[in-house]
Amino acid sequence: MSAPLVEVEHLRTVVGGSSGLVHAVDDVSFTIAAGETFALLGESGCGKSMTALSIMRLLPDGGQIKEGTVRFEGQDVLGLTEANMRNVRGGAMAMIFQEPATSLNPVLTVGQQIGEVLSRHFGLSRREARQRAAELLVHVGIANQEHRLDEYPFQFSGGMNQRVMIAMALAGSPRLLIADEPTTALDVTTQAQVLDLMASLQARANMAMLLITHDLGIVGRLAHWVGVMYAGELVEVAPRGAFFSTPRHPYTRKLFAALPSATQRHGKLETIVGNVPSLTKIFTACRFADRCPNVSDLCRTKPPAWHRVASGHEVRCHLYDASLRWEIAQAQPLRRIPSRRHWWSTPGLCSPSRTSGCTFRSGRVCSSGWLAMSRPSMA
Amino acid sequence: MLKRVVGHVKAVDGVSLDIAPGRTLALVGESGCGKTTAGKAILQLIQPTAGSIRFRGTELTGMSDRKLRPLRRAMQIVFQNPFASLDPRMRVGEIIEEGVIALNIAETKHAQAERIGTLLKRVGLTEDTLGRYPHEFSGGQRQRIAIARALAVEPQLVICDEPTSALDVSVQAQILNLLKELQRSLGLSYLFITHNIAVVEYLADEVAVMYLGRIVEQGSTDEVLRTPRHPYTEALLAAVPRVESGGPPATLLSGDLSSRTSPPSGCPFHPRCPKAMDICRKTFPARTQLSERHGVDCHLYNA
């Protein structure tokens, strides 16, 4: 991998809420290389959008970046003056939002909105801008472009509006595209079209993409790297393959198990007990401890550090701390994998259907990352 | 007041459905295809222009409001967005009781309080929620309140209009579990309106796929999802991003849903259909029955 295009280090963002300061983003670090997509996955309120807005420096009122650095092409974005930031924002760094209908200006034509970017960042004349805007519309798959340029957002469907948003973002020839839930407001068939479009545009322009989503399916289709966020912090970072074949963090595993599918028709879906903790307090232990099926005493007293489980695959969880493994093992009985879905079915995995071939030994992590606390009963 | 009629929309056209007691029928399709309108027509919240809706053998269309009232008790609805469907100025207790009072089925005060108590427990809420307001609850809890409101009058049919699409995955799982458990213990029938195929797989016994106001394919969940026959169903299933597979789908639909005011001639799907033939542009395909329950409206299968 070449030098990363974007480096986010120890980012800490707070938002002033009515019930005190909310620690929306807490010590988040990741990098994105050119041509790659990093997906930030998490449930609502976990801080993924705030991370994106911090990078763009578009935080809402009361939002403040407390600590950390964001380097973009080696340049410290957080240290730029607002005037300089304006040259970056919408130019080399662009963003698409969730609701195309509310993010476009309803009283300007599509051509004017795309043209605004072009004259701001490239100083194009009105005629040049119009011509370039028409090209961009063709690029994102909008036919009859000359006529469409003079139309207003309300004359477009949801999917078409999202294409217009993408065209606007592309107008500045960005090297980093941040997409915040780009298809959540769209139908599945339209979503498939837009995801496809984003992937092909990315490949063509060798753009880096930060994709924010709560949908595991979208992650599977677009991401090269996945970061899972929970309660303001990253808890797992992995390449896509490893993420889907061997998710490690108990929270990630729970997310997979909560997905409805035909194989679970006659059973109950896995749920996560309890609620996401309030982000107003300062955490002194693992944030997921109260909801975790693998919790031990240690989790309630000490915040977990990052542990590398494979190349590029890191988890913030005590379960993967080699030096502590025995301690946890003694405090906790073996837990079976809660689901029989096929992504768990990797060799050596101790699932009910595979116990016969299991080579678990107490205190060891098997190839799927599950920690054996004692020898499982051989059925 | 100025009114301008731009055109009439045939929101639902020639739809036939049936739901057996204790079963779940899923109605799937893209937004604007008419699935919600069909649901509302069943509840008589919209008067259908033509056709018949029978509930336990009683014809509902054309029935007077007064006669309809007692039947409303048996048919309830849970809406998509729990942030919009609960009155923010009413306490949870009032929200749940409202239907009971309006339909005049209240017993003694004591019996009613007891019933609401068990109902709350059933949907996983505590008794102290009664005095609180909707804004104090999370999305998942609000949807539980909405479900409690629907169940308060002891319905037999519940229309669930995208009840989990505004919720996070882990909360969605809780609500789906709850709906399934309630169906088992109370023998409810569900009409489940959704565009989430995974939810259909998990919950539904039968599926009807809608396109531009018409049902284009219908059958048992297994048949329709495992062996989809209509090109639209195939495309819809292929478009769903799945965690199992990476990469783009095999068939990608181009274009958008056609205009509702001037639908295309012939088969409404032909402008987007990868397998469109000449006949598709001219005549609407008749239903072909592939098995006892599995039917499809497509010229490809007309012998």
XYZ file of C-alpha atoms in Angstrom:
682
model
C 0.000 0.000 0.000
C 1.312 3.420 -0.896
C 1.288 6.294 1.586
C -2.260 6.838 2.735
C -4.180 9.738 1.287
C -6.094 10.393 4.467
C -4.770 9.824 7.962
C -7.041 10.353 10.915
C -5.283 10.087 14.263
C -6.754 10.121 17.744
C -9.682 12.232 16.646
C -11.818 13.408 19.534
C -14.942 15.467 18.869
C -17.469 16.764 21.354
C -20.900 18.215 20.761
C -22.588 20.427 23.328
C -25.950 18.883 24.078
C -28.722 20.041 26.387
C -27.742 17.354 28.899
C -24.049 18.130 28.868
C -21.120 17.537 26.579
C -21.530 14.536 24.267
C -18.291 12.758 23.434
C -19.434 11.876 19.937
C -16.073 10.760 18.572
C -13.524 9.399 20.996
C -9.990 8.552 19.929
C -10.738 7.412 16.384
C -7.802 6.617 14.086
C -7.778 5.165 10.579
C -6.201 5.710 7.183
C -7.530 5.530 3.639
C -5.359 4.991 0.571
C -6.155 6.374 -2.868
C -8.535 4.129 -4.778
C -9.768 2.407 -1.647
C -13.025 2.526 0.243
C -13.055 2.581 4.004
C -16.484 1.855 5.423
C -17.460 3.159 8.831
C -20.149 0.830 10.094
C -22.286 1.425 13.115
C -25.750 2.060 14.471
C -27.347 5.464 14.770
C -25.682 7.697 17.333
C -22.365 5.839 17.300
C -20.463 8.851 15.977
C -19.841 7.803 12.401
C -21.404 10.889 10.836
C -19.621 13.137 13.349
C -16.335 11.558 12.288
C -17.074 12.450 8.673
C -18.178 15.971 9.546
C -15.010 16.449 11.621
C -12.885 15.538 8.611
C -14.834 17.996 6.441
C -14.828 20.530 9.291
C -18.566 20.914 8.955
C -19.537 20.230 12.560
C -22.906 21.548 13.733
C -23.122 24.406 16.233
C -21.632 23.373 19.541
C -19.443 20.776 17.888
C -15.732 21.011 18.517
C -12.714 18.929 17.643
C -10.888 18.529 20.935
C -7.875 16.500 19.931
C -6.287 14.629 17.108
C -5.086 15.283 13.608
C -6.577 14.795 10.184
C -3.953 14.737 7.444
C -5.059 14.882 3.842
C -2.312 14.418 1.266
C 0.141 15.142 4.062
C -1.517 18.443 4.934
C -2.987 19.054 8.377
C -6.638 19.791 7.614
C -7.509 20.868 11.130
C -4.803 23.529 11.104
C -6.019 25.230 7.921
C -7.669 28.621 8.087
C -11.339 28.608 7.184
C -10.543 30.407 3.926
C -8.055 27.713 2.925
C -10.414 24.999 4.092
C -12.996 26.327 1.647
C -10.616 25.609 -1.192
C -10.305 22.018 -0.050
C -13.936 21.406 0.813
C -15.961 20.651 -2.296
C -12.724 20.500 -4.253
C -10.230 17.824 -3.323
C -12.543 16.591 -0.583
C -16.252 16.264 -1.312
C -19.235 14.814 0.463
C -22.594 13.324 -0.433
C -25.355 13.253 2.112
C -28.098 10.849 3.003
C -31.188 12.717 1.828
C -30.661 14.017 -1.681
C -34.020 15.778 -1.613
C -33.136 17.950 1.364
C -29.463 18.516 0.587
C -30.061 20.107 -2.797
C -31.234 23.691 -3.045
C -34.862 23.595 -4.203
C -34.836 27.064 -5.776
C -31.755 26.651 -7.957
C -31.627 24.575 -11.111
C -29.425 21.532 -11.149
C -27.137 23.257 -13.639
C -26.676 26.259 -11.348
C -25.828 24.047 -8.385
C -23.207 22.052 -10.240
C -21.928 25.216 -11.925
C -21.392 26.867 -8.547
C -18.768 24.267 -7.656
C -17.054 24.666 -11.010
C -16.799 28.442 -10.869
C -15.734 28.378 -7.200
C -12.978 25.822 -7.590
C -11.847 26.199 -11.187
C -12.950 29.729 -12.035
C -14.869 28.532 -15.083
C -17.050 30.991 -16.975
C -20.760 30.424 -17.057
C -20.641 28.822 -20.491
C -17.703 26.583 -19.676
C -19.326 25.587 -16.411
C -22.546 24.669 -18.178
C -20.718 22.519 -20.656
C -18.736 20.770 -17.944
C -21.893 20.293 -15.840
C -23.571 18.612 -18.806
C -20.598 16.247 -19.105
C -20.856 15.446 -15.413
C -24.533 14.573 -15.754
C -23.682 12.139 -18.537
C -20.955 10.751 -16.291
C -23.445 9.899 -13.557
C -25.889 8.393 -16.013
C -28.431 11.170 -16.542
C -29.588 11.257 -20.139
C -31.030 14.281 -21.944
C -28.461 16.352 -20.041
C -28.903 19.712 -21.780
C -32.565 19.767 -20.887
C -32.052 18.332 -17.387
C -29.566 21.080 -16.459
C -32.388 23.606 -16.439
C -34.635 21.542 -14.218
C -35.089 21.835 -10.468
C -34.515 19.056 -7.929
C -38.251 18.467 -7.474
C -38.441 17.376 -11.093
C -36.036 14.510 -10.388
C -36.729 11.212 -8.639
C -34.835 10.258 -5.477
C -32.294 8.165 -7.320
C -31.792 10.883 -9.935
C -31.319 13.511 -7.225
C -28.653 11.348 -5.635
C -26.946 11.184 -9.026
C -27.049 14.983 -9.146
C -25.449 15.075 -5.678
C -22.735 12.736 -6.909
C -22.209 14.922 -9.979
C -21.840 17.959 -7.703
C -19.333 16.124 -5.547
C -17.394 15.005 -8.601
C -17.374 18.515 -10.049
C -14.403 19.456 -7.877
C -12.441 16.368 -9.031
C -12.133 15.118 -5.447
C -9.400 12.773 -4.288
C -11.510 11.901 -1.258
C -15.244 11.344 -1.454
C -17.163 11.058 1.795
C -20.522 9.363 1.365
C -22.811 9.521 4.388
C -25.467 6.820 4.004
C -25.713 7.628 0.292
C -28.476 5.155 -0.494
C -30.493 4.910 2.712
C -33.327 6.993 1.265
C -33.451 4.993 -1.972
C -35.186 1.821 -3.100
C -33.159 -1.353 -3.443
C -33.170 -1.320 -7.226
C -32.144 2.343 -7.310
C -29.649 1.680 -4.536
C -28.021 -1.017 -6.629
C -27.686 1.436 -9.534
C -26.173 4.169 -7.350
C -23.727 1.802 -5.600
C -22.645 0.469 -8.959
C -22.138 3.995 -10.241
C -20.071 4.969 -7.199
C -17.844 1.928 -7.549
C -17.163 2.545 -11.233
C -16.523 6.280 -10.757
C -14.146 5.496 -7.929
C -12.198 3.028 -10.009
C -11.991 5.469 -12.921
C -10.735 8.413 -10.862
C -8.739 6.397 -8.307
C -10.631 8.224 -5.562
C -10.458 7.366 -1.901
C -13.874 6.928 -0.365
C -15.103 7.110 3.203
C -18.419 5.290 3.225
C -20.680 5.719 6.198
C -23.390 3.131 6.561
C -25.266 0.870 8.902
C -25.941 -1.705 6.210
C -23.692 -4.765 6.162
C -24.842 -5.523 2.630
C -23.548 -2.195 1.318
C -20.268 -2.732 3.131
C -19.980 -6.090 1.386
C -20.552 -4.537 -1.995
C -18.325 -1.458 -1.833
C -15.773 -1.533 0.976
C -12.150 -2.578 0.882
C -11.691 -1.883 4.573
C -14.218 -1.853 7.355
C -14.166 0.005 10.659
C -16.866 -0.819 13.174
C -17.874 1.996 15.502
C -19.601 1.589 18.813
C -20.451 4.373 21.261
C -18.024 6.874 19.790
C -15.017 4.668 19.259
C -13.739 2.230 16.690
C -13.821 -1.320 18.024
C -12.667 -3.320 15.014
C -10.816 -2.576 11.788
C -10.409 -5.252 9.146
C -10.030 -5.857 5.429
C -13.371 -6.798 3.881
C -12.614 -10.488 3.440
C -11.550 -11.025 7.033
C -14.403 -8.890 8.284
C -17.027 -11.113 6.696
C -15.316 -14.472 7.175
C -14.105 -13.962 10.742
C -15.591 -10.988 12.531
C -13.878 -10.789 15.920
C -15.378 -8.215 18.202
C -18.402 -9.491 20.142
C -20.369 -6.452 18.970
C -19.605 -7.159 15.311
C -20.620 -10.772 15.774
C -23.860 -9.666 17.355
C -24.585 -7.400 14.405
C -24.203 -10.307 12.011
C -26.382 -12.532 14.124
C -29.143 -9.913 14.302
C -29.679 -9.988 10.545
C -32.905 -11.724 9.628
C -32.661 -14.546 7.109
C -34.459 -17.637 5.917
C -32.252 -20.004 7.916
C -33.536 -18.473 11.131
C -37.188 -18.689 10.234
C -38.084 -21.011 13.015
C -35.908 -19.476 15.657
C -35.466 -16.170 17.338
C -33.125 -13.545 16.010
C -30.162 -12.615 18.152
C -30.601 -9.303 19.850
C -28.234 -7.204 21.891
C -29.482 -6.748 25.423
C -29.700 -3.259 26.808
C -29.044 0.051 25.116
C -26.123 1.996 23.765
C -24.583 3.845 26.733
C -24.993 7.591 26.932
C -22.013 9.388 25.458
C -22.112 12.169 28.013
C -20.133 10.198 30.550
C -16.434 9.422 30.568
C -15.759 5.726 30.136
C -13.281 3.930 32.338
C -13.914 0.425 31.055
C -15.113 -1.334 27.900
C -18.151 0.452 26.474
C -19.757 -2.739 25.292
C -19.262 -4.599 28.602
C -22.864 -4.318 29.783
C -24.231 -5.845 26.584
C -21.450 -8.290 25.791
C -22.012 -12.060 25.877
C -18.310 -12.599 26.608
C -17.926 -10.089 29.392
C -15.473 -10.754 32.209
C -14.585 -8.764 35.322
C -11.650 -7.234 33.528
C -13.956 -5.657 30.933
C -15.698 -3.685 33.648
C -12.530 -2.244 35.129
C -10.104 -1.627 32.290
C -10.667 -0.189 28.811
C -9.424 -2.640 26.196
C -6.429 -1.830 24.013
C -6.042 -2.646 20.327
C -4.929 -6.189 19.544
C -3.786 -7.380 16.172
C -5.346 -10.711 15.227
C -4.183 -10.902 11.622
C -2.493 -8.651 9.109
C -4.500 -5.440 9.044
C -7.160 -6.895 11.307
C -7.289 -5.245 14.710
C -9.773 -5.507 17.525
C -10.303 -3.443 20.632
C -11.278 -6.232 23.002
C -9.683 -7.947 25.997
C -10.539 -11.351 24.516
C -7.656 -10.984 22.098
C -5.030 -9.908 24.589
C -2.520 -12.758 24.611
C -1.108 -11.828 27.998
C -4.522 -11.873 29.631
C -5.962 -14.901 27.947
C -5.563 -17.280 30.860
C -6.969 -14.838 33.323
C -10.147 -14.478 31.288
C -10.285 -18.153 30.547
C -10.472 -19.011 34.184
C -13.135 -16.449 34.889
C -15.461 -17.595 32.178
C -16.985 -20.763 30.780
C -16.928 -21.671 27.108
C -19.469 -19.887 25.021
C -20.818 -21.427 21.941
C -21.127 -19.490 18.759
C -24.675 -18.211 18.802
C -25.492 -18.769 15.175
C -25.203 -21.483 12.619
C -24.941 -19.142 9.693
C -22.427 -20.039 7.095
C -19.906 -17.287 7.648
C -19.100 -18.903 10.942
C -18.440 -22.212 9.250
C -14.726 -21.928 8.839
C -12.520 -24.902 9.593
C -11.792 -25.402 13.246
C -14.832 -23.470 14.288
C -16.664 -24.817 17.241
C -20.217 -24.666 16.012
C -22.772 -27.302 16.951
C -22.484 -28.970 13.571
C -18.727 -29.063 13.672
C -17.865 -30.091 17.198
C -16.517 -33.413 15.997
C -13.680 -31.768 14.110
C -12.894 -29.220 16.744
C -9.317 -28.988 17.899
C -9.894 -26.463 20.600
C -7.677 -26.377 23.566
C -8.437 -24.416 26.634
C -7.341 -20.819 26.478
C -6.639 -20.835 22.768
C -8.149 -18.821 20.033
C -9.272 -20.926 17.101
C -8.979 -19.846 13.508
C -12.274 -18.029 13.681
C -11.097 -16.009 16.618
C -13.413 -17.592 19.135
C -11.812 -18.133 22.459
C -12.074 -21.617 23.891
C -12.355 -21.513 27.628
C -12.437 -25.236 28.132
C -12.639 -28.249 25.892
C -16.092 -28.400 24.344
C -18.137 -31.508 24.843
C -17.876 -33.795 21.867
C -21.365 -34.726 20.873
C -59.254 27.357 -2.356
C -57.660 26.427 -5.608
C -57.444 22.910 -6.711
C -55.828 21.567 -9.775
C -56.192 17.980 -10.750
C -53.099 16.992 -12.649
C -54.257 13.501 -13.275
C -55.581 10.465 -11.587
C -53.269 7.785 -10.346
C -54.248 4.197 -10.567
C -52.392 3.363 -7.386
C -53.617 -0.194 -7.096
C -54.907 -2.060 -10.101
C -56.529 -5.462 -10.122
C -54.937 -6.731 -6.919
C -56.184 -9.977 -5.390
C -54.844 -11.238 -2.106
C -55.890 -13.534 0.654
C -54.496 -14.051 4.121
C -55.354 -17.046 6.273
C -55.716 -16.724 10.060
C -52.377 -16.817 11.849
C -50.381 -16.387 8.651
C -48.174 -13.645 7.264
C -48.391 -12.263 3.772
C -45.608 -9.942 2.692
C -46.288 -7.286 0.102
C -43.014 -6.189 -1.472
C -42.081 -3.620 -4.062
C -40.384 -0.281 -4.617
C -41.689 2.927 -3.107
C -44.642 4.249 -5.020
C -45.696 0.838 -6.288
C -48.949 0.986 -4.344
C -48.262 -1.358 -1.463
C -49.288 1.102 1.244
C -52.396 2.089 -0.720
C -53.396 -1.559 -0.919
C -52.959 -1.854 2.850
C -55.059 1.224 3.495
C -57.770 0.018 1.145
C -58.046 -3.216 3.116
C -58.626 -1.173 6.265
C -61.166 0.975 4.390
C -59.063 4.050 5.096
C -59.270 4.596 1.355
C -62.356 3.627 -0.612
C -61.403 1.404 -3.506
C -62.924 2.412 -6.859
C -63.856 -1.145 -7.667
C -63.404 -4.588 -6.238
C -64.277 -6.358 -3.080
C -62.642 -6.788 0.306
C -63.966 -9.495 2.559
C -62.995 -9.941 6.158
C -64.084 -13.172 7.826
C -66.575 -13.484 4.968
C -68.093 -10.008 5.452
C -67.967 -7.620 2.543
C -66.292 -4.384 3.678
C -66.539 -2.236 0.573
C -69.555 0.031 0.572
C -70.267 -0.657 4.223
C -71.434 2.370 6.197
C -69.032 3.895 8.712
C -71.297 2.905 11.554
C -71.426 -0.698 10.547
C -67.700 -0.702 9.923
C -66.857 0.530 13.381
C -67.119 -2.734 15.303
C -65.056 -4.406 12.606
C -62.266 -1.859 12.971
C -61.470 -3.487 16.256
C -60.363 -6.582 14.422
C -58.081 -4.789 11.960
C -55.215 -2.600 13.076
C -52.144 -1.023 11.576
C -48.575 -0.326 12.699
C -46.894 2.449 10.753
C -43.394 2.846 9.436
C -42.076 5.788 11.364
C -42.621 5.621 15.123
C -41.401 9.210 15.381
C -44.393 10.407 13.373
C -47.113 7.941 14.290
C -47.371 8.729 18.018
C -49.008 11.970 19.148
C -46.237 13.864 20.966
C -48.710 15.560 23.318
C -50.318 12.392 24.605
C -48.999 10.194 27.355
C -48.254 6.597 26.419
C -51.162 5.417 28.567
C -53.569 7.683 26.696
C -52.194 6.571 23.353
C -52.771 2.927 24.153
C -56.224 3.489 25.671
C -57.526 5.729 22.917
C -58.645 2.937 20.635
C -60.288 1.045 23.461
C -62.312 4.114 24.420
C -63.129 5.172 20.868
C -64.405 1.746 19.916
C -66.386 1.537 23.113
C -65.045 -1.792 24.230
C -63.930 -0.728 27.668
C -64.789 -3.009 30.544
C -64.509 -1.792 34.110
C -61.679 0.613 34.842
C -59.935 -2.007 36.866
C -60.119 -4.696 34.202
C -58.874 -2.266 31.611
C -55.879 -1.217 33.686
C -55.023 -4.842 34.213
C -55.299 -5.601 30.519
C -53.056 -2.713 29.577
C -50.587 -3.888 32.205
C -50.316 -7.341 30.626
C -50.172 -5.798 27.179
C -47.197 -3.653 28.160
C -45.407 -6.662 29.559
C -46.164 -8.553 26.397
C -44.523 -5.963 24.164
C -41.591 -5.592 26.530
C -42.318 -2.278 28.211
C -42.527 -1.519 31.905
C -45.577 -0.181 33.692
C -43.986 3.211 34.371
C -44.010 4.023 30.635
C -47.731 4.793 30.877
C -47.262 8.248 32.373
C -44.459 9.283 30.049
C -44.460 10.990 26.655
C -43.257 9.516 23.341
C -40.229 11.807 23.116
C -38.727 10.060 26.124
C -38.359 6.822 24.183
C -35.976 5.459 21.579
C -37.160 4.364 18.140
C -37.424 0.706 19.099
C -39.395 1.480 22.250
C -41.718 3.766 20.322
C -42.424 1.011 17.846
C -43.272 -1.216 20.820
C -45.740 1.444 21.984
C -47.269 1.569 18.496
C -47.609 -2.216 18.540
C -49.223 -2.080 21.985
C -51.689 0.498 20.674
C -52.625 -1.766 17.778
C -53.013 -4.792 20.037
C -55.021 -2.985 22.713
C -58.280 -3.650 20.881
C -57.409 -7.327 20.316
C -57.279 -7.389 16.533
C -57.067 -10.457 14.328
C -55.371 -8.767 11.410
C -52.485 -6.343 11.810
C -51.153 -4.456 8.825
C -47.483 -3.736 9.400
C -46.370 -0.957 7.066
C -42.567 -1.128 7.017
C -42.448 -1.338 10.818
C -38.678 -1.780 11.027
C -37.300 0.287 8.190
C -36.619 3.292 10.456
C -34.758 1.153 13.004
C -31.185 -0.068 13.472
C -30.377 -3.702 12.734
C -30.142 -4.814 16.348
C -33.391 -3.032 17.236
C -35.047 -4.404 14.106
C -34.223 -7.898 15.342
C -35.981 -7.159 18.646
C -39.130 -5.901 16.916
C -39.221 -8.827 14.471
C -38.855 -11.267 17.366
C -41.675 -9.491 19.147
C -43.997 -9.581 16.131
C -43.300 -13.264 15.611
C -43.867 -14.085 19.255
C -47.136 -12.118 19.284
C -48.326 -13.947 16.209
C -47.620 -17.270 17.836
C -49.330 -16.481 21.117
C -52.281 -14.471 19.793
C -52.840 -16.131 16.422
C -52.573 -12.830 14.545
C -52.578 -12.509 10.779
C -50.091 -10.044 9.335
C -50.033 -8.148 6.111
C -46.405 -7.150 6.107
C -45.619 -4.268 3.775
C -41.894 -4.032 3.211
C -39.110 -3.645 0.730
C -36.662 -5.588 2.854
C -36.263 -9.048 1.355
C -34.357 -10.379 4.372
C -37.308 -9.539 6.592
C -39.628 -11.331 4.170
C -37.455 -14.443 4.250
C -37.481 -14.446 7.999
C -41.110 -13.671 8.680
C -43.480 -14.290 5.796
C -45.364 -17.404 4.778
C -46.380 -15.947 1.463
C -45.184 -13.107 -0.730
C -46.832 -10.864 -3.272
C -44.555 -8.724 -5.438
C -46.060 -5.459 -6.634
C -45.018 -3.345 -9.563
C -46.845 -0.163 -10.566
C -49.979 -1.059 -8.694
C -50.233 -4.639 -9.883
C -49.181 -7.875 -8.335
C -46.791 -9.448 -10.793
C -45.853 -12.547 -8.840
C -47.284 -14.250 -5.824
C -46.711 -17.486 -3.989
C -45.185 -19.118 -0.935
C -42.066 -17.391 0.365
C -39.902 -20.367 -0.530
C -41.177 -20.578 -4.091
C -41.004 -16.886 -4.866
C -37.642 -16.171 -3.258
C -35.869 -19.380 -4.277
C -37.284 -19.666 -7.776
C -38.404 -16.190 -8.795
C -40.070 -16.272 -12.211
C -41.003 -12.727 -13.042
C -38.065 -10.698 -14.405
C -38.938 -7.949 -11.945
C -38.788 -10.286 -8.958
C -35.452 -11.593 -10.223
C -34.074 -8.075 -10.546
C -35.446 -7.044 -7.170
C -33.804 -10.003 -5.452
C -30.548 -9.438 -7.304
C -30.476 -5.785 -6.271
C -30.472 -6.555 -2.550
C -26.942 -6.173 -1.247
C -26.155 -9.312 0.679
C -23.459 -9.936 3.186
C -22.817 -13.356 1.698
C -21.735 -12.045 -1.680
C -19.393 -9.336 -2.804
C -19.346 -7.594 -6.143
C -22.106 -6.159 -8.246
C -25.323 -8.020 -8.960
C -25.858 -10.011 -12.124
C -28.881 -8.127 -13.372
C -29.129 -4.450 -12.696
C -32.370 -2.696 -13.484
C -31.999 0.458 -15.483
C -34.319 3.418 -15.254
C -36.883 4.362 -12.678
C -40.395 3.303 -11.924
C -42.549 4.520 -14.829
C -44.997 7.360 -14.382
C -48.108 6.479 -12.459
C -50.369 8.895 -14.243
C -49.609 7.550 -17.693
C -48.475 3.975 -17.198
C -46.891 2.211 -20.147
C -49.124 0.167 -22.409
C -49.099 -3.585 -22.134
C -47.050 -4.990 -19.305
C -46.115 -2.080 -16.978
C -42.631 -3.511 -16.510
C -41.680 -3.747 -20.198
C -39.650 -0.490 -20.411
C -37.213 -1.850 -17.797
C -37.491 -5.534 -18.559
C -34.367 -7.230 -19.894
C -36.503 -9.920 -21.514
C -39.203 -7.733 -23.068
C -40.792 -9.076 -26.252
C -43.118 -7.446 -28.770
C -46.235 -8.735 -27.140
C -45.210 -7.159 -23.803
C -45.610 -3.693 -25.300
C -49.154 -4.376 -26.436
C -51.071 -6.570 -24.056
C -51.033 -7.066 -20.366
C -50.020 -10.616 -19.479
C -52.590 -12.853 -17.836
C -51.861 -14.791 -14.680
C -50.048 -18.080 -15.214
C -50.344 -20.533 -12.369
C -47.018 -22.351 -11.953
C -48.065 -24.375 -8.957
C -51.040 -24.402 -6.658
C -49.973 -21.183 -4.928
C -47.307 -19.749 -7.198
C -48.646 -17.423 -9.891
C -46.926 -14.979 -12.211
C -48.113 -12.283 -14.636
C -45.630 -12.546 -17.459
C -45.800 -13.435 -21.147
C -42.693 -15.585 -20.769
C -44.778 -18.208 -19.068
C -47.898 -18.028 -21.195
C -48.079 -21.270 -23.064
